[in-house]
XYZ file of C-alpha atoms in Angstrom:
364
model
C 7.223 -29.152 37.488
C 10.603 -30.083 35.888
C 9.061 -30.701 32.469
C 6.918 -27.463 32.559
C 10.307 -25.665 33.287
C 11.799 -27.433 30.803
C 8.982 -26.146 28.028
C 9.335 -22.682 29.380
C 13.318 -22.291 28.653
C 12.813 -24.286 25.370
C 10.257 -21.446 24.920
C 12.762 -18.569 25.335
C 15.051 -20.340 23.507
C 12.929 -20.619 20.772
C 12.292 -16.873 20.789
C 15.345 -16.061 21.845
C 16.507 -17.686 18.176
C 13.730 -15.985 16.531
C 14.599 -12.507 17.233
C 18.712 -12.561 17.391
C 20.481 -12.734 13.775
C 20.521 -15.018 11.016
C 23.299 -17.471 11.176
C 24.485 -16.896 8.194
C 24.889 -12.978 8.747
C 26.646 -14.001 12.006
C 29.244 -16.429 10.211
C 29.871 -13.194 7.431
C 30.218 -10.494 10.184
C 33.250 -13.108 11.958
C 35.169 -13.822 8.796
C 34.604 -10.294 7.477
C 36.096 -9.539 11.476
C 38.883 -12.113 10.817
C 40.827 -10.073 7.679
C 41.184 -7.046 10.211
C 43.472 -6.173 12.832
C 42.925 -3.070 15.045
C 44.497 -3.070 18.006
C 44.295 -0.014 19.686
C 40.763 0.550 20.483
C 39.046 -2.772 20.656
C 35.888 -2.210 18.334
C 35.472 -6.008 17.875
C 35.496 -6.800 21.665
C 31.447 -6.564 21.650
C 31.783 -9.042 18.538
C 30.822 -11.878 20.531
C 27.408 -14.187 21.657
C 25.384 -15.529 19.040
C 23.204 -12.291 18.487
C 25.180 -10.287 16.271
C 21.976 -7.490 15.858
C 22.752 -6.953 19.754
C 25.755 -4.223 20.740
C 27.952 -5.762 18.194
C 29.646 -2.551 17.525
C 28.874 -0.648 14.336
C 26.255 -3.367 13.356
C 22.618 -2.615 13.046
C 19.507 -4.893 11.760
C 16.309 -4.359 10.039
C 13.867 -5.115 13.108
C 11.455 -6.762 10.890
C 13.607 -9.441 9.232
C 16.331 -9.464 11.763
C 18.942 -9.247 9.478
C 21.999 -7.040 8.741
C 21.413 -3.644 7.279
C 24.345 -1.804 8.135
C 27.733 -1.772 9.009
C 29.304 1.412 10.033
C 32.783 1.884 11.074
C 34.360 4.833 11.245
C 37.976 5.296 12.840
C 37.733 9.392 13.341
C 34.412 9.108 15.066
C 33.323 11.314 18.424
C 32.057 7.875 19.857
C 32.852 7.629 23.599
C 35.514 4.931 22.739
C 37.565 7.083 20.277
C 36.836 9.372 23.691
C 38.414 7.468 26.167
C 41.852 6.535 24.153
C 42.316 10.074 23.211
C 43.102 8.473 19.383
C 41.666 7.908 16.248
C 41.286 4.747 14.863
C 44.190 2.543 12.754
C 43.025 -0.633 11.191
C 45.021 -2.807 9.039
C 43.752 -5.733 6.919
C 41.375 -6.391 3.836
C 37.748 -6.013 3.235
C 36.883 -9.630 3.231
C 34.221 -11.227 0.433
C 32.559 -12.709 2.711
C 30.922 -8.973 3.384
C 28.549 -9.644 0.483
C 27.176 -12.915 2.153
C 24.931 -10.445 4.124
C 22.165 -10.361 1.512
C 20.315 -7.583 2.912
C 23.233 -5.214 3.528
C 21.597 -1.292 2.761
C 24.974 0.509 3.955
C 28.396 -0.281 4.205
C 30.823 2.242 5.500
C 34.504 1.283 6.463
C 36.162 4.703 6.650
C 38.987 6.653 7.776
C 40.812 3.650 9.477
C 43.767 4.212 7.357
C 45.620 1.127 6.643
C 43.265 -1.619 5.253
C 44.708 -2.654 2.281
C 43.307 -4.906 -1.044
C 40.756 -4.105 -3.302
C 36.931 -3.961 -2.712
C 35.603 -6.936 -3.127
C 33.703 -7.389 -6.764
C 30.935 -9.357 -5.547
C 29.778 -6.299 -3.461
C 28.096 -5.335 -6.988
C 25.423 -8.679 -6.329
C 24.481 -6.821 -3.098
C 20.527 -5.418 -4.405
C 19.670 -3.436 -1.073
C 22.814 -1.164 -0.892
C 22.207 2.528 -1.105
C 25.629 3.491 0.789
C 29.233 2.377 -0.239
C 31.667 4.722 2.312
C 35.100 3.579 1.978
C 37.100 6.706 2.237
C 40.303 6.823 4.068
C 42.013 3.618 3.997
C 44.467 2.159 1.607
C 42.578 0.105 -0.632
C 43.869 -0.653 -4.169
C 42.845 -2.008 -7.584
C 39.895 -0.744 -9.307
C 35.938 0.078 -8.818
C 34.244 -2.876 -9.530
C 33.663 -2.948 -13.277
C 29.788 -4.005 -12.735
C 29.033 -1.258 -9.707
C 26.022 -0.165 -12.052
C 24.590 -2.935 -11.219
C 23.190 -1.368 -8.010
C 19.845 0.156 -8.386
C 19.781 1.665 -4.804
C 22.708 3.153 -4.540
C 22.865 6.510 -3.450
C 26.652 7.514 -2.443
C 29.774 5.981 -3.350
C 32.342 7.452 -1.662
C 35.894 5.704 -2.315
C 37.862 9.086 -1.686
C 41.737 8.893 -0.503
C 42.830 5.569 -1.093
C 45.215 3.898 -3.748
C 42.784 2.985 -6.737
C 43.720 2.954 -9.956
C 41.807 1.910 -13.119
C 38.960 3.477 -15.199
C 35.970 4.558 -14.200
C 33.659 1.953 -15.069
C 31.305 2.780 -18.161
C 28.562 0.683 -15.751
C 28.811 3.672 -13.104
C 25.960 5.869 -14.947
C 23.351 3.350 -14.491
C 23.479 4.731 -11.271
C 20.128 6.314 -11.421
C 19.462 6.830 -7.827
C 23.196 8.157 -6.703
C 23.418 11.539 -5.234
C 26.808 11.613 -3.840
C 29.994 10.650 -5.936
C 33.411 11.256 -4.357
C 36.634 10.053 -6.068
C 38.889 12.449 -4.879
C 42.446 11.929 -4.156
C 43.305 7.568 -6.133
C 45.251 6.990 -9.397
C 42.299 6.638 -11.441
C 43.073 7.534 -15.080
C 41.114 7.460 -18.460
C 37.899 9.653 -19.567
C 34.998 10.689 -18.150
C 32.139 8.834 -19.106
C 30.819 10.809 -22.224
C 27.703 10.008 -20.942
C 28.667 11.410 -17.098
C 25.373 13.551 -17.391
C 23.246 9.617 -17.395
C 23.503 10.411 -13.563
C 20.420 12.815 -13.096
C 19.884 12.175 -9.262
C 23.683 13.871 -8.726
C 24.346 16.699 -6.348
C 28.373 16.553 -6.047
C 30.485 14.597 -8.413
C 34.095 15.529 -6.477
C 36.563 13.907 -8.733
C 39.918 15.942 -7.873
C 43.714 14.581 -7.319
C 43.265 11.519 -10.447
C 45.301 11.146 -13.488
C 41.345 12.238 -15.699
C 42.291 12.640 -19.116
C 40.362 13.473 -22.078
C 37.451 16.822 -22.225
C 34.723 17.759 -20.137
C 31.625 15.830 -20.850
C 28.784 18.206 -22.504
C 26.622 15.432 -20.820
C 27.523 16.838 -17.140
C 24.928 19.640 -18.010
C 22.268 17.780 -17.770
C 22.604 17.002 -14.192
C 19.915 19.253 -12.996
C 20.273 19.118 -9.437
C 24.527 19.374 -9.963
C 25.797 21.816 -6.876
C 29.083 20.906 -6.846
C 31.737 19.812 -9.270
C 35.412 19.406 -8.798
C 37.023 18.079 -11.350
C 40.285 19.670 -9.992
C 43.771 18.596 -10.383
C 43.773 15.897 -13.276
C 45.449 15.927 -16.766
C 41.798 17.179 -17.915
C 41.948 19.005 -21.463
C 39.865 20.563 -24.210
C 37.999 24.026 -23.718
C 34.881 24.442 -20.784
C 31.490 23.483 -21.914
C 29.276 26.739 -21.565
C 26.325 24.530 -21.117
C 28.114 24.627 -17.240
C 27.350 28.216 -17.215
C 23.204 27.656 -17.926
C 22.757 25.116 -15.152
C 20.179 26.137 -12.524
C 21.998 24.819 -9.390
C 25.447 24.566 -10.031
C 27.413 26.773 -7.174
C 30.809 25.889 -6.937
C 32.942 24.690 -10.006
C 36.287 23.884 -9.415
C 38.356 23.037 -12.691
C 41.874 24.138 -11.562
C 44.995 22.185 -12.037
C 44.596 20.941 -15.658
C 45.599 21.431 -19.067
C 42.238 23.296 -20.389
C 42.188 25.048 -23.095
C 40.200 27.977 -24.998
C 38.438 31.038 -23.669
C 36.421 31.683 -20.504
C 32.697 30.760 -21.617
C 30.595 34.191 -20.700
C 27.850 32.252 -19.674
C 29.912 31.042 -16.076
C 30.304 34.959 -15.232
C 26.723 35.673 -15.000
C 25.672 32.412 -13.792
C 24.321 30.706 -10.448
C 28.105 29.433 -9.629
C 29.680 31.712 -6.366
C 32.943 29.824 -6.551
C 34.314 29.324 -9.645
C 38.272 28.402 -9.501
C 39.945 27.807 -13.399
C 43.726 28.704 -12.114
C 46.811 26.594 -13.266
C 45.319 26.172 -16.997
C 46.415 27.638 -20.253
C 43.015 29.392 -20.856
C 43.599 32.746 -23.065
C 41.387 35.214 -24.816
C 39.635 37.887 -22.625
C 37.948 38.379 -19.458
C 34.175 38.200 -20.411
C 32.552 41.528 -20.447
C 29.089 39.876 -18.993
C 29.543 41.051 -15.048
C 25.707 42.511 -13.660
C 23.716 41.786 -10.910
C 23.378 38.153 -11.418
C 27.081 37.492 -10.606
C 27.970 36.904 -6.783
C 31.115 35.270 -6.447
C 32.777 33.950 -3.033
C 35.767 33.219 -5.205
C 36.776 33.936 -8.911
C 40.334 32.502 -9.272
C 41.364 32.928 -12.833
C 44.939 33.193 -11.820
C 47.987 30.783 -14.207
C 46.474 31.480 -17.049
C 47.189 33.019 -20.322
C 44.177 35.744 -20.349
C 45.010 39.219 -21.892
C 43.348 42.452 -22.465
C 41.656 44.635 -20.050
C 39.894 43.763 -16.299
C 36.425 44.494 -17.516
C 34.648 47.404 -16.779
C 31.155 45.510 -15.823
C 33.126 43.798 -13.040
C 31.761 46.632 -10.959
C 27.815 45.905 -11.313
C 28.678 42.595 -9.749
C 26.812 42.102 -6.647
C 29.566 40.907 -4.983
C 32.844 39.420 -5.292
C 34.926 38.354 -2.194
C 38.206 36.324 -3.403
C 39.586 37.329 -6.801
C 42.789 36.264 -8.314
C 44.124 37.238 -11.627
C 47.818 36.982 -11.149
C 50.617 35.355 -13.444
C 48.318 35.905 -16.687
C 48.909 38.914 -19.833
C 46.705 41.015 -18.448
C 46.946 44.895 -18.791
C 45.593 48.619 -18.583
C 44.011 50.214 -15.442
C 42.275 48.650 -12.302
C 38.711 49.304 -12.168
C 38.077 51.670 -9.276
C 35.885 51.268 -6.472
C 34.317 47.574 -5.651
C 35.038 44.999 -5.125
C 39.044 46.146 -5.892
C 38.815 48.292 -2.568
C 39.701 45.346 -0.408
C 41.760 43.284 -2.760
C 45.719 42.959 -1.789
C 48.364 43.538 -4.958
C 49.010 39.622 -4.705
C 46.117 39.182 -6.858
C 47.098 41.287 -9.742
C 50.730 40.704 -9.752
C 53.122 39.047 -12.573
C 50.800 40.358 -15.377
C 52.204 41.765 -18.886
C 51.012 45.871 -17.757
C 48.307 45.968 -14.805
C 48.422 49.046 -13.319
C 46.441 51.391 -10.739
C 45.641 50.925 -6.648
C 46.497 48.125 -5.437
C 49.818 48.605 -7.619
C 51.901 51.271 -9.417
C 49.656 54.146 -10.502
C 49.143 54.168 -14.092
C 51.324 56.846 -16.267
């Protein structure tokens, strides 16, 4: 009876081993653990037994091969722990190396935890399964790994408000499969990859708050299923591409805050974009005179510029415009009457060279 026993619990041992992680994922997890500190909410407590694929918080396995797939850890996060302490998360630390000993790691998100510190690890680039890189909100420093192109998979890279400076890396479009690119808010400086428009699978390239340099890639026209592109707030120069205004999905293009150049391509006015914000440049020339049915705008903020000459006339076959701003520019003559100008406030036609007509002075 003793030795049948015995066979039975070596049994479940046995398959006890079988189905619970790989070693080897199990040593990663605990060093990656040991380069962070977060005291306040006690994610890692559940760290613990030898079956990391089992409530170990924020870590998930592929049921198949048992091993790691995911890591998510988020430190603003409606999870009934963030629940309970009434707080959101503060981590300090590094993202250790050892993270890319977990060979079948699909998605990696460390985000919002605010103070982890260091770069992200290079070797995360050797990592063939990952289709998710989340690292916004922390402190990290240094630069995108110079060989990120390397990953096939990868579908968003999202390294948004943190400290990185550096390029971006020429390797970035051979990123045929990524979707989601957000770079927003780091001390990344140099040109956009003249060949930007390499990324075909891209639906939002957000790439506000750097130190961007250089012109607007003709390439980023290409991008057929582009929505979204914010290229906001950098030291961006050179005139807009009017390719932008001739791409089929493009709705929102946010290019305020540089030092652009030129006129305002014709082609954006009667285009699929319904937010299109160009204030704080030194754009001149005219107003295009290319308003009809085709343009809907949300928001037309052509405000800090140096445009002159009339508001045109063909503004009014718009379909609709809600926000519109063309304050502190040359602009002069009479108001068009009527819609959308109806429900627009004197703040948006103020500090021009001779404006004139409701919502300010009447004209003489």
């Amino acid at each position: 009876m003793g030795s049948f026993m015995y066979i039975v619990i070596l049994l479940l041992a046995i398959i006890s081993t079988v189905h619970s992680c790989s070693p080897s994922d199990r040593a990663a997890l605990l060093s990656f653990r040991a380069a962070l500190n977060e005291s306040y909410l006690g994610i890692f407590n559940s760290w613990k037994g030898y079956d990391c694929c089992h409530e170990w918080y924020g870590v998930s396995c592929d049921p198949t091969t048992h091993r790691v797939a995911d890591i998510n850890l988020r430190g603003e996060s409606e999870d009934p722990l963030f629940e309970k302490a009434h707080r959101t998360g503060y981590m300090t630390g590094t993202i250790s190396p050892s993270i890319c000993k977990l060979e079948r790691l699909s998605s990696l998100t460390i985000a919002d935890w605010k103070g982890i510190t260091g770069p992200i690890p290079s070797c995360i680039t050797s990592l063939p399964f990952l289709r998710i890189i989340d690292l916004v909100g922390n402190k990290l420093t240094g630069s995108i790994p110079s060989t990120i192109g390397r990953l096939s998979r990868l579908t968003v890279l999202n390294v948004a408000e943190n400290q990185l400076t550096g390029y971006i890396p020429r390797s970035l479009t051979n990123l045929s499969s990524l979707m989601h690119l957000d770079l927003r808010n780091n001390f990344i400086y140099g040109n956009i990859p003249t060949n930007f428009g390499k990324l075909r699978m891209l639906s939002r390239a957000l790439l506000s708050r750097n130190k961007l340099t250089g012109h607007i890639p003709y390439s980023i026209s290409y991008i057929y299923r582009l929505s979204d592109l914010d290229l906001s707030l950098n030291k961006l120069s050179g005139s807009i591409p009017p390719s932008l205004g001739k791409m089929h999905v493009l709705a929102t293009l946010n290019l305020d805050g540089n030092n652009i150049t030129g006129t305002i391509p014709p082609s954006l006015i009667n285009s699929r974009i319904n937010i299109l914000n160009l204030s704080k440049n030194a754009i001149e020339g005219y107003i295009p005179d290319s308003f009809d049915e085709r343009s809907y705008f949300m928001v037309m903020d052509l405000s800090y510029n140096k445009l002159k000459g009339r508001i045109p006339k063909s503004i009014s076959s718009a379909t609709f415009i809600g926000h519109f701003d063309v304050s502190h520019n040359h602009l002069c003559g009479q108001i068009p009457e009527g819609s959308p100008f109806d429900h627009l406030e004197a703040s948006s036609f103020t500090y021009n060279d001779c404006l004139c007509g409701k919502p300010l002075k009447p004209c003489h």
